[in-house]
Short mmCIF file of C-alpha atoms and ligand atoms in Angstrom, two decimals:
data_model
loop_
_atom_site.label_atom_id
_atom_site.label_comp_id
_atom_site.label_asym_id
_atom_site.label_seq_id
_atom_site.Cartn_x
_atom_site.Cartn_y
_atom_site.Cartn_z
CA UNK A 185 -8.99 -42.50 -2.83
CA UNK A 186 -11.80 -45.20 -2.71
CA UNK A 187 -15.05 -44.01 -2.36
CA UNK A 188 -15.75 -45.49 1.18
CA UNK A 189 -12.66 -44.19 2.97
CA UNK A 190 -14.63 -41.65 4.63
CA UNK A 191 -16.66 -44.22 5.80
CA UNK A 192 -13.93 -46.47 7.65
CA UNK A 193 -12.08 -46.19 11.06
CA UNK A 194 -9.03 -45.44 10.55
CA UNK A 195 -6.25 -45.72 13.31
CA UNK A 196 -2.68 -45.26 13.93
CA UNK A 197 -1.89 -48.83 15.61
CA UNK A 198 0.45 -49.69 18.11
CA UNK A 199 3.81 -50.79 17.30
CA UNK A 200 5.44 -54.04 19.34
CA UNK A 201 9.25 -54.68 19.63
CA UNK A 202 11.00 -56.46 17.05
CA UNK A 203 10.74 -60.21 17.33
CA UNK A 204 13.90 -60.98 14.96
CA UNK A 205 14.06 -64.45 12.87
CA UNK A 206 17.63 -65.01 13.69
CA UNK A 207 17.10 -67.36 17.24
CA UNK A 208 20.77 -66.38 18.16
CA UNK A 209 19.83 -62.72 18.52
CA UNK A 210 20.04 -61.76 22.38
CA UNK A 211 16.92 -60.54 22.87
CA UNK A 212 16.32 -57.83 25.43
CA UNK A 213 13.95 -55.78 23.95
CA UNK A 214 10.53 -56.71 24.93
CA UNK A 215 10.54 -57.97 28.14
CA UNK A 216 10.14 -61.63 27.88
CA UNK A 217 11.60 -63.63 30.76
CA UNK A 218 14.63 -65.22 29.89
CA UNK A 219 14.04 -68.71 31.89
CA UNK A 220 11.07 -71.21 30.65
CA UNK A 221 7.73 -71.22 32.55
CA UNK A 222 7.58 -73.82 34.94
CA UNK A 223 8.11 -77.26 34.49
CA UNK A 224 4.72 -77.98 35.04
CA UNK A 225 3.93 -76.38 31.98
CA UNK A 226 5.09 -78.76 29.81
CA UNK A 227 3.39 -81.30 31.60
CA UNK A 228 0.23 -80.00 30.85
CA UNK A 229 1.31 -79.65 27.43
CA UNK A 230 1.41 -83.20 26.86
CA UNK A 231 -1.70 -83.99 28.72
CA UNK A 232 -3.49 -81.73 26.28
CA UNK A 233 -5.64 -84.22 24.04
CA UNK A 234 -5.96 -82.64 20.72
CA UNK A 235 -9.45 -84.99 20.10
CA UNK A 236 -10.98 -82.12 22.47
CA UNK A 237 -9.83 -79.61 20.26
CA UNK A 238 -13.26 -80.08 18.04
CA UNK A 239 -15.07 -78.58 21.60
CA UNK A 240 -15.00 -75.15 21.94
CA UNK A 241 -13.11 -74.26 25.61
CA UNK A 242 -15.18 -73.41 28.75
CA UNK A 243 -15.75 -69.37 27.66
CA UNK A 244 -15.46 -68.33 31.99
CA UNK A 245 -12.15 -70.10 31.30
CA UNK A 246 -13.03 -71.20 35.19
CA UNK A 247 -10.26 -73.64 36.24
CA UNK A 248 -7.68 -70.54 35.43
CA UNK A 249 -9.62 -68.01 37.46
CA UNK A 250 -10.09 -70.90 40.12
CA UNK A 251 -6.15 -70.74 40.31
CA UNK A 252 -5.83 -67.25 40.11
CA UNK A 253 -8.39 -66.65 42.85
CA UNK A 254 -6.68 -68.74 45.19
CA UNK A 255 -3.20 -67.68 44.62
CA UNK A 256 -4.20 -63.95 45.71
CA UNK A 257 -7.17 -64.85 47.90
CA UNK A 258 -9.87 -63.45 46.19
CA UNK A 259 -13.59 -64.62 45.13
CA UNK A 260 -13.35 -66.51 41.83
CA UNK A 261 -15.93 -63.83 40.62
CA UNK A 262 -13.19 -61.06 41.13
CA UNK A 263 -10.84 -62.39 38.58
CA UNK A 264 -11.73 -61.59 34.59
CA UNK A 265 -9.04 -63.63 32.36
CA UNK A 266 -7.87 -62.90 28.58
CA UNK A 267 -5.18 -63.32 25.86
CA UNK A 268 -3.09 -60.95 27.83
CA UNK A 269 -2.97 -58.18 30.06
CA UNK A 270 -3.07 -55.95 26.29
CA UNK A 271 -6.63 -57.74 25.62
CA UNK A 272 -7.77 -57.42 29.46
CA UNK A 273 -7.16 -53.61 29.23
CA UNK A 274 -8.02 -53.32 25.68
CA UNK A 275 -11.60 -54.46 27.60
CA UNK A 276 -11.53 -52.73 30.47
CA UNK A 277 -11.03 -49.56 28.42
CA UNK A 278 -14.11 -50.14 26.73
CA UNK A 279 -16.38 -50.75 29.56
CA UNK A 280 -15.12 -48.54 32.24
CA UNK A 281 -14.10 -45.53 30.04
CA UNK A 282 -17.29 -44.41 29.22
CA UNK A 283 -17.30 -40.59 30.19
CA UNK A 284 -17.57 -37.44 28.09
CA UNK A 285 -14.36 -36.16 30.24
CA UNK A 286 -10.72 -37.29 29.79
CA UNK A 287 -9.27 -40.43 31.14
CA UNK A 288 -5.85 -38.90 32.53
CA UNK A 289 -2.49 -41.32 32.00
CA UNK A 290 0.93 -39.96 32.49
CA UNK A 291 2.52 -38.62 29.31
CA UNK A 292 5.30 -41.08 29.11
CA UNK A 293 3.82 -44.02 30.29
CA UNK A 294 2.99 -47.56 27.94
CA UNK A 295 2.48 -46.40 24.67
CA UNK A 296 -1.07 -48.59 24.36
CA UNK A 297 -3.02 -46.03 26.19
CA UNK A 298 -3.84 -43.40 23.64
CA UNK A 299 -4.11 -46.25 21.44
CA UNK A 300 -7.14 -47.66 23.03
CA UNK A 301 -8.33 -44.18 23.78
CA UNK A 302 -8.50 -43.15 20.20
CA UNK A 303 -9.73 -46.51 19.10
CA UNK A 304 -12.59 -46.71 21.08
CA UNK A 305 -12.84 -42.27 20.53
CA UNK A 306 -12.21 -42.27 24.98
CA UNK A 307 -11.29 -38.27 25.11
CA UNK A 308 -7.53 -38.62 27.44
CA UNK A 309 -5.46 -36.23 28.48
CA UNK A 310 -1.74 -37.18 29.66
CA UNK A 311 -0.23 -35.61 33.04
CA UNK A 312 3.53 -34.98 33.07
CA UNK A 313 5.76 -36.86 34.86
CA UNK A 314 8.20 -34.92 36.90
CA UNK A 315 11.70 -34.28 36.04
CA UNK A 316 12.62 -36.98 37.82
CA UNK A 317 9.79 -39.07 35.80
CA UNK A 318 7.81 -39.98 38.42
CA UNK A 319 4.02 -39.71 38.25
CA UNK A 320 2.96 -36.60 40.52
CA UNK A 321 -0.59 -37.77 42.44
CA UNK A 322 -2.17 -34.30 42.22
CA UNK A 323 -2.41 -34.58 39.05
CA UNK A 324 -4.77 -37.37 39.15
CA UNK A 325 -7.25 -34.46 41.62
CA UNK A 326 -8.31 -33.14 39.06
CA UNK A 327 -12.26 -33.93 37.09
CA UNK A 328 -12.04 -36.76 34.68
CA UNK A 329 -13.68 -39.67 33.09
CA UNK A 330 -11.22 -42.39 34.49
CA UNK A 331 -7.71 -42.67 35.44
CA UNK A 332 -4.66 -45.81 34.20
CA UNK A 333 -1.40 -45.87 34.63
CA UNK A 334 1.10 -48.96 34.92
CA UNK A 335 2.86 -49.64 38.61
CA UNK A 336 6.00 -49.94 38.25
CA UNK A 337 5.48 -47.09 35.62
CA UNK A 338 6.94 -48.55 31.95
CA UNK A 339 9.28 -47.56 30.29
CA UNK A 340 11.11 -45.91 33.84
CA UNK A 341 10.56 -49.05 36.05
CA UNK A 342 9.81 -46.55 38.87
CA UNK A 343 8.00 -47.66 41.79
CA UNK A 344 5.03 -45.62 43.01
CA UNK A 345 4.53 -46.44 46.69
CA UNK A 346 1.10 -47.73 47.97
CA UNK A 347 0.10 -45.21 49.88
CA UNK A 348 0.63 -42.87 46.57
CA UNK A 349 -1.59 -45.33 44.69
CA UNK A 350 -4.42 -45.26 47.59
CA UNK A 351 -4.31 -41.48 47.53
CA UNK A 352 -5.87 -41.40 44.05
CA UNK A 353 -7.84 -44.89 43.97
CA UNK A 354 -9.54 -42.86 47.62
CA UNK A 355 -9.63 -38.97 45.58
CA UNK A 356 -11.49 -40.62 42.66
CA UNK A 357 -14.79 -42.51 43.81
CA UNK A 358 -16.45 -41.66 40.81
CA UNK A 359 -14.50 -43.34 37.99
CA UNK A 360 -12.51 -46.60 37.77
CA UNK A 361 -8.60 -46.40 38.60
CA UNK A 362 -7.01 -49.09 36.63
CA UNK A 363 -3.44 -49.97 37.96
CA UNK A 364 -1.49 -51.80 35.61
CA UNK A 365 0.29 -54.35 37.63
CA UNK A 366 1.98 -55.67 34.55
CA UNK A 367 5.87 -55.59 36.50
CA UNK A 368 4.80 -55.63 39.83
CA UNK A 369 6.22 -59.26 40.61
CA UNK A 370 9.54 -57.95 40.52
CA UNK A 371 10.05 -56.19 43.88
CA UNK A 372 6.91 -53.67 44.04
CA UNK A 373 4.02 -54.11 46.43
CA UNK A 374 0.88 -54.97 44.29
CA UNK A 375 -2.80 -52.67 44.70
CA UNK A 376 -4.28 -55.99 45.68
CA UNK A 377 -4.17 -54.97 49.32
CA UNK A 378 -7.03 -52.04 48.84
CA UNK A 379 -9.49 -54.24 46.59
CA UNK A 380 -11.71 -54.67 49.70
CA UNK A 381 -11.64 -51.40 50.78
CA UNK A 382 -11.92 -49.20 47.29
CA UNK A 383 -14.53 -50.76 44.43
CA UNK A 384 -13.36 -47.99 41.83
CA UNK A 385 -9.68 -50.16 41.64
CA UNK A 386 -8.92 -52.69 39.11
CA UNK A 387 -6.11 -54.17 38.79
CA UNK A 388 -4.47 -55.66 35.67
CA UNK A 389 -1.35 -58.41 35.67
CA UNK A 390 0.29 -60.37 33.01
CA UNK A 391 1.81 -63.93 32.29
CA UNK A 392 3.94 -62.75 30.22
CA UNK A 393 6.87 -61.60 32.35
CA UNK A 394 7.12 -63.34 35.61
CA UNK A 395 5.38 -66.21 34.59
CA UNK A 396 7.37 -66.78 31.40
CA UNK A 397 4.06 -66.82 29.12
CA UNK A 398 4.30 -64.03 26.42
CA UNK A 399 3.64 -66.52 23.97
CA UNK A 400 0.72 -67.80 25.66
CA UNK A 401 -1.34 -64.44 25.68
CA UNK A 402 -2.79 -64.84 29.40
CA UNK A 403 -3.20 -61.75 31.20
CA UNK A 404 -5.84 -61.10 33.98
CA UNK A 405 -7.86 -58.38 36.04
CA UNK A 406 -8.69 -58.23 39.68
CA UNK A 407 -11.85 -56.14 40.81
CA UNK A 408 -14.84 -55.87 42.61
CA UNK A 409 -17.19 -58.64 41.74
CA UNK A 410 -20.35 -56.02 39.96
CA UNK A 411 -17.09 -53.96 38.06
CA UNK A 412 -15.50 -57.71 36.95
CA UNK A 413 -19.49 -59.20 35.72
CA UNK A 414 -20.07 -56.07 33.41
CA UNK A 415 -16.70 -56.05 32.10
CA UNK A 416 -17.74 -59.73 31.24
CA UNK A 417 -20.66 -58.35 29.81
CA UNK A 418 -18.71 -56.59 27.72
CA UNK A 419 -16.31 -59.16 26.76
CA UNK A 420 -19.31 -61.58 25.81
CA UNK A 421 -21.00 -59.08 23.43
CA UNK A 422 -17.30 -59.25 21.44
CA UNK A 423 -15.82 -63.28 21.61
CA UNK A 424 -17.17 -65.48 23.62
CA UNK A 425 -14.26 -67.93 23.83
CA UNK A 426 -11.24 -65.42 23.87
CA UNK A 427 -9.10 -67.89 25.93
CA UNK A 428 -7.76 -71.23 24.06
CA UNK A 429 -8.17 -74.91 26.01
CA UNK A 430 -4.28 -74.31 26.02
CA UNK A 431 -3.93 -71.48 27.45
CA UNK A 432 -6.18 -72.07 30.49
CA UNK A 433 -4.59 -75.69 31.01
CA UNK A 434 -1.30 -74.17 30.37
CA UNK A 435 -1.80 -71.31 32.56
CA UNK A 436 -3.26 -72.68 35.33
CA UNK A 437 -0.21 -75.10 35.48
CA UNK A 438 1.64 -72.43 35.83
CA UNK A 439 0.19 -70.46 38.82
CA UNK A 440 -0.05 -73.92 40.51
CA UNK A 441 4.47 -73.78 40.74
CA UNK A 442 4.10 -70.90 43.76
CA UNK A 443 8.04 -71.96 44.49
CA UNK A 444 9.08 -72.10 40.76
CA UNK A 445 7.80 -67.99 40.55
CA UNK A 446 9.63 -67.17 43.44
CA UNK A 447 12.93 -68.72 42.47
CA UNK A 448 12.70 -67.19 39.00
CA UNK A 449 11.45 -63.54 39.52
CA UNK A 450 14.24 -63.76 42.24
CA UNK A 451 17.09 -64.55 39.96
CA UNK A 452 15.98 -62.12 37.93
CA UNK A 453 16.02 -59.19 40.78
CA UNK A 454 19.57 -60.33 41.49
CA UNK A 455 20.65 -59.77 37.60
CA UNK A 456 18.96 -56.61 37.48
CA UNK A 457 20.25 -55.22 40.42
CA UNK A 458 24.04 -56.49 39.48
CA UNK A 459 22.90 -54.58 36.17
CA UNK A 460 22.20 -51.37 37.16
CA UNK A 461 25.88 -51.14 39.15
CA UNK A 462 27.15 -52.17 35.91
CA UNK A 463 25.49 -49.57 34.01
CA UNK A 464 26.30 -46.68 36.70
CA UNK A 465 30.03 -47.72 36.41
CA UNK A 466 30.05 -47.64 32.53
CA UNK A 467 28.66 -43.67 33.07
CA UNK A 468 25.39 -44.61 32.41
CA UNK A 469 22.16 -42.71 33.72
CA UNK A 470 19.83 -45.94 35.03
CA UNK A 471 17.06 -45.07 37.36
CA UNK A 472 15.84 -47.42 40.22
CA UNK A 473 14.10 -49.93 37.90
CA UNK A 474 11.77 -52.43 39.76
CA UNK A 475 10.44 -54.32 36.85
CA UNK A 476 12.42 -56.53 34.43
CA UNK A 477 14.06 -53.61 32.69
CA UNK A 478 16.11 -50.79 33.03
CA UNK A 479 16.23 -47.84 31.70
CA UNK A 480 19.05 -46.36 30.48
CA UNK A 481 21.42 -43.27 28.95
CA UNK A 482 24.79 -42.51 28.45
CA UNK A 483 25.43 -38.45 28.47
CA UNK A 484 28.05 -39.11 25.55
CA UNK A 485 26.22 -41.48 23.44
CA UNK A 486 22.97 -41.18 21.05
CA UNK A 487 20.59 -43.37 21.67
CA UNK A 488 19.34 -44.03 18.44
CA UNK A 489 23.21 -44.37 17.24
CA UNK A 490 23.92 -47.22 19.95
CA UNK A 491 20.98 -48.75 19.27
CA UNK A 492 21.65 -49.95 16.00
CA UNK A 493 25.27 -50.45 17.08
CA UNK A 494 23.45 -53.23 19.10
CA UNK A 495 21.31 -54.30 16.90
CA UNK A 496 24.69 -54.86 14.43
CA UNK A 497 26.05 -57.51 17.05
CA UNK A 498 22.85 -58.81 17.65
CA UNK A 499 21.50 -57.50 20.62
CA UNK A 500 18.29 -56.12 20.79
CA UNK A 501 16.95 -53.56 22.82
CA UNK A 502 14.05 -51.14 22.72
CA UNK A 503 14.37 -47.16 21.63
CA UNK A 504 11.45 -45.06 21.51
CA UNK A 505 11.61 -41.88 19.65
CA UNK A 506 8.93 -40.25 21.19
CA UNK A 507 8.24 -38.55 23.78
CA UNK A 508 11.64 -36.32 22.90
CA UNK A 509 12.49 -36.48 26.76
CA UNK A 510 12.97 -40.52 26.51
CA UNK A 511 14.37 -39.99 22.94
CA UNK A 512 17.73 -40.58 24.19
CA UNK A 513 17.07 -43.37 26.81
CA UNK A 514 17.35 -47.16 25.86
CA UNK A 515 14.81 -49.77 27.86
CA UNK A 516 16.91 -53.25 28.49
CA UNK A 517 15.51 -55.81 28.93
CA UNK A 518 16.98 -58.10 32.64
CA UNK A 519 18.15 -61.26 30.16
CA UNK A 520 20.21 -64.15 31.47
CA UNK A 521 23.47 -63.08 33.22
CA UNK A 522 25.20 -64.46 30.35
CA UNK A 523 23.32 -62.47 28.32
CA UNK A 524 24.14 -58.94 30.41
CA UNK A 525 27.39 -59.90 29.90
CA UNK A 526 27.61 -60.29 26.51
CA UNK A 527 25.77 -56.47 26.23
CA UNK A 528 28.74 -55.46 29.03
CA UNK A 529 31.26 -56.71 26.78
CA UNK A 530 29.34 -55.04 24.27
CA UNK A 531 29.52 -51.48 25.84
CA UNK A 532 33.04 -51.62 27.42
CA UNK A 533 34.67 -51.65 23.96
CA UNK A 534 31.70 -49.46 22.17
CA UNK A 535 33.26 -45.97 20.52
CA UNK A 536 30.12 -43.96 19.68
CA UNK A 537 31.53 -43.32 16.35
CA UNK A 538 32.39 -46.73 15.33
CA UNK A 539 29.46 -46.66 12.79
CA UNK A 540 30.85 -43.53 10.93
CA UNK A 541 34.48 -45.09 9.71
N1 PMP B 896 1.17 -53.26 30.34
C1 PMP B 896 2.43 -52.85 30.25
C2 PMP B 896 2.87 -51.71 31.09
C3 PMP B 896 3.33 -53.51 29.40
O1 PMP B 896 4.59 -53.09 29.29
C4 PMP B 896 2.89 -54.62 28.65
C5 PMP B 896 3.85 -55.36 27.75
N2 PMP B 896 4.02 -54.86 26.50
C6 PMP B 896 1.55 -54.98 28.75
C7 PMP B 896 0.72 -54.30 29.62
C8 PMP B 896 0.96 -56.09 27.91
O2 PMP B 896 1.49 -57.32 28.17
P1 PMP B 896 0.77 -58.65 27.69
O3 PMP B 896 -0.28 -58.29 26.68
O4 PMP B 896 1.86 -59.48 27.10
O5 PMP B 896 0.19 -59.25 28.92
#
């Protein structure tokens, strides 16, 4: 042991889904949109003018939060931009979890939480999840320093309804309620609705699924406008410039194609809804998914077994071993419908103990 280990943070990081070399893989196992961002995306891309590249980009990243403001009606000064909804929350974590009592987050929920809780030492304590895994709101009564959870929940998909969501933004005046919005464009009803009414709710949305973006890193929050300039505060005592000239031109292109979103997070609804009657007719357990997932067993088949059955014919999907109650639950990613059909054909003629002869 070195002699400054003691001296070091130390951390057990968070661990993302596989991105496999082989571009033939059918990749369903971190969410990524299957269909490019909008077309005028790549326009932008070839306006950008690499001689600006020596400039450093505008650090309020404004012609993105411009866009963002107008597409949900909001002031400009309500919007707080970064390199994706993980680095938006990462900050928001930091400034608005600042109590000596736990932030509450359910206990299966996105696995980032207790990251950022026990990287920046937050105290947290998760709430249960019924046995139907839905979040109960009670739980969220009780004291604490803060309260997150995502809406649609991940890895279930489920839903919460709005007036569920008001009922502990309103119970909880005295601590931020961060609602990760990161599915919501799938079919859910967004917070947005009670920013002018509640100033303890942020809300937190991504590029990186209905927009097409992962690779971008965009994500954004949406808050009051005092909550929004000190988590700015906070962001400017860390990087400055945490958004690249790119990724604003980029993403601001892509908020601008309002009819290109719609068209794509529809087709996607319509494959994950054709999906989930697929899954139910192969015996599968798959709840009432609203994001661009599902989530999925099969009474008669071990998880972890038809994972790597999968992952043999090269498709890729996401198991988590932990918690044990999702240990035997697979999260799909909604691909192509040429893609669902190639897992279909995939499962129809899967024998659990193939892998053993
Ligand atoms: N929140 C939830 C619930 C997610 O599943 C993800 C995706 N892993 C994120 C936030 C982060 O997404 P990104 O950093 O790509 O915006």
């Amino acid at each position: 042991m070195s002699k400054w280990e003691n001296n070091i943070r130390k951390v057990v990081p968070y661990v993302p889904g596989e991105q496999p070399k082989d571009t033939s893989a059918i990749k369903l196992n971190t969410n990524e949109n299957p269909y490019p961002p909008a077309p005028g995306v790549a326009e932008a891309l070839r306006n950008l003018d690499p001689a600006s590249f020596r400039l450093y980009p505008d650090p309020s990243a404004s012609l993105l939060t411009e866009e963002i403001a107008k597409l949900y009606g909001v002031g400009q000064d309500q919007v707080f931009v970064g390199v994706g909804s993980d680095d938006v929350l990462a900050m928001a974590f930091l400034t608005c979890f600042h109590s000596d009592k736990p932030i509450l987050f359910p206990d299966i929920t996105y696995s980032f939480y207790d990251v950022w809780a026990d990287l920046f030492r937050i105290p947290y304590e998760k709430q249960p999840l019924d046995e139907t895994f839905r979040i109960r709101t009670e739980d969220y009564k009780k004291e604490n320093g803060g309260i997150i959870f995502p809406n649609p929940n991940a890895p279930t998909g489920l839903f919460m309804p709005l007036d569920a969501v008001e009922e502990i933004v309103r119970a909880n005046p005295g601590v931020i309620v961060i609602v990760d919005e990161a599915y919501i464009d799938f079919g859910g009803t967004s917070a947005l609705g009670l920013l002018s009414k509640y100033d303890n709710l942020l809300i937190a949305q991504t590029f990186s699924k209905s927009r097409s973006m992962a690779g971008m890193r965009i994500g954004f929050l949406l808050g009051n406008p005092a909550l929004i300039r000190l988590i700015n505060d906070c962001k400017y005592s860390f990087n400055s410039y945490t958004m690249s000239q790119a990724a604003i031109a980029l993403g601001t292109a892509a908020v601008r194609d309002r009819e290109y979103f719609y068209e794509c997070t529809q087709k996607i609804i319509r494959t994950r809804e054709r999906a989930k009657k697929k899954f139910l007719e192969l015996g599968f357990l798959c709840g009432d998914s609203m994001g661009n997932f599902l989530f999925v067993a099969h009474p008669k088949y071990r998880a972890a077994e038809l994972f790597a059955a999968l992952k043999d014919a090269g498709i890729y999907v996401r198991h988590f071993c932990t918690p044990e109650r999702i240990s035997n639950y697979l999260r799909v990613t909604v691909g192509t419908d040429n893609e669902m059909d190639a897992l279909f054909a995939f499962l129809e003629q899967y024998r659990p103990d193939d892998r053993s002869n």
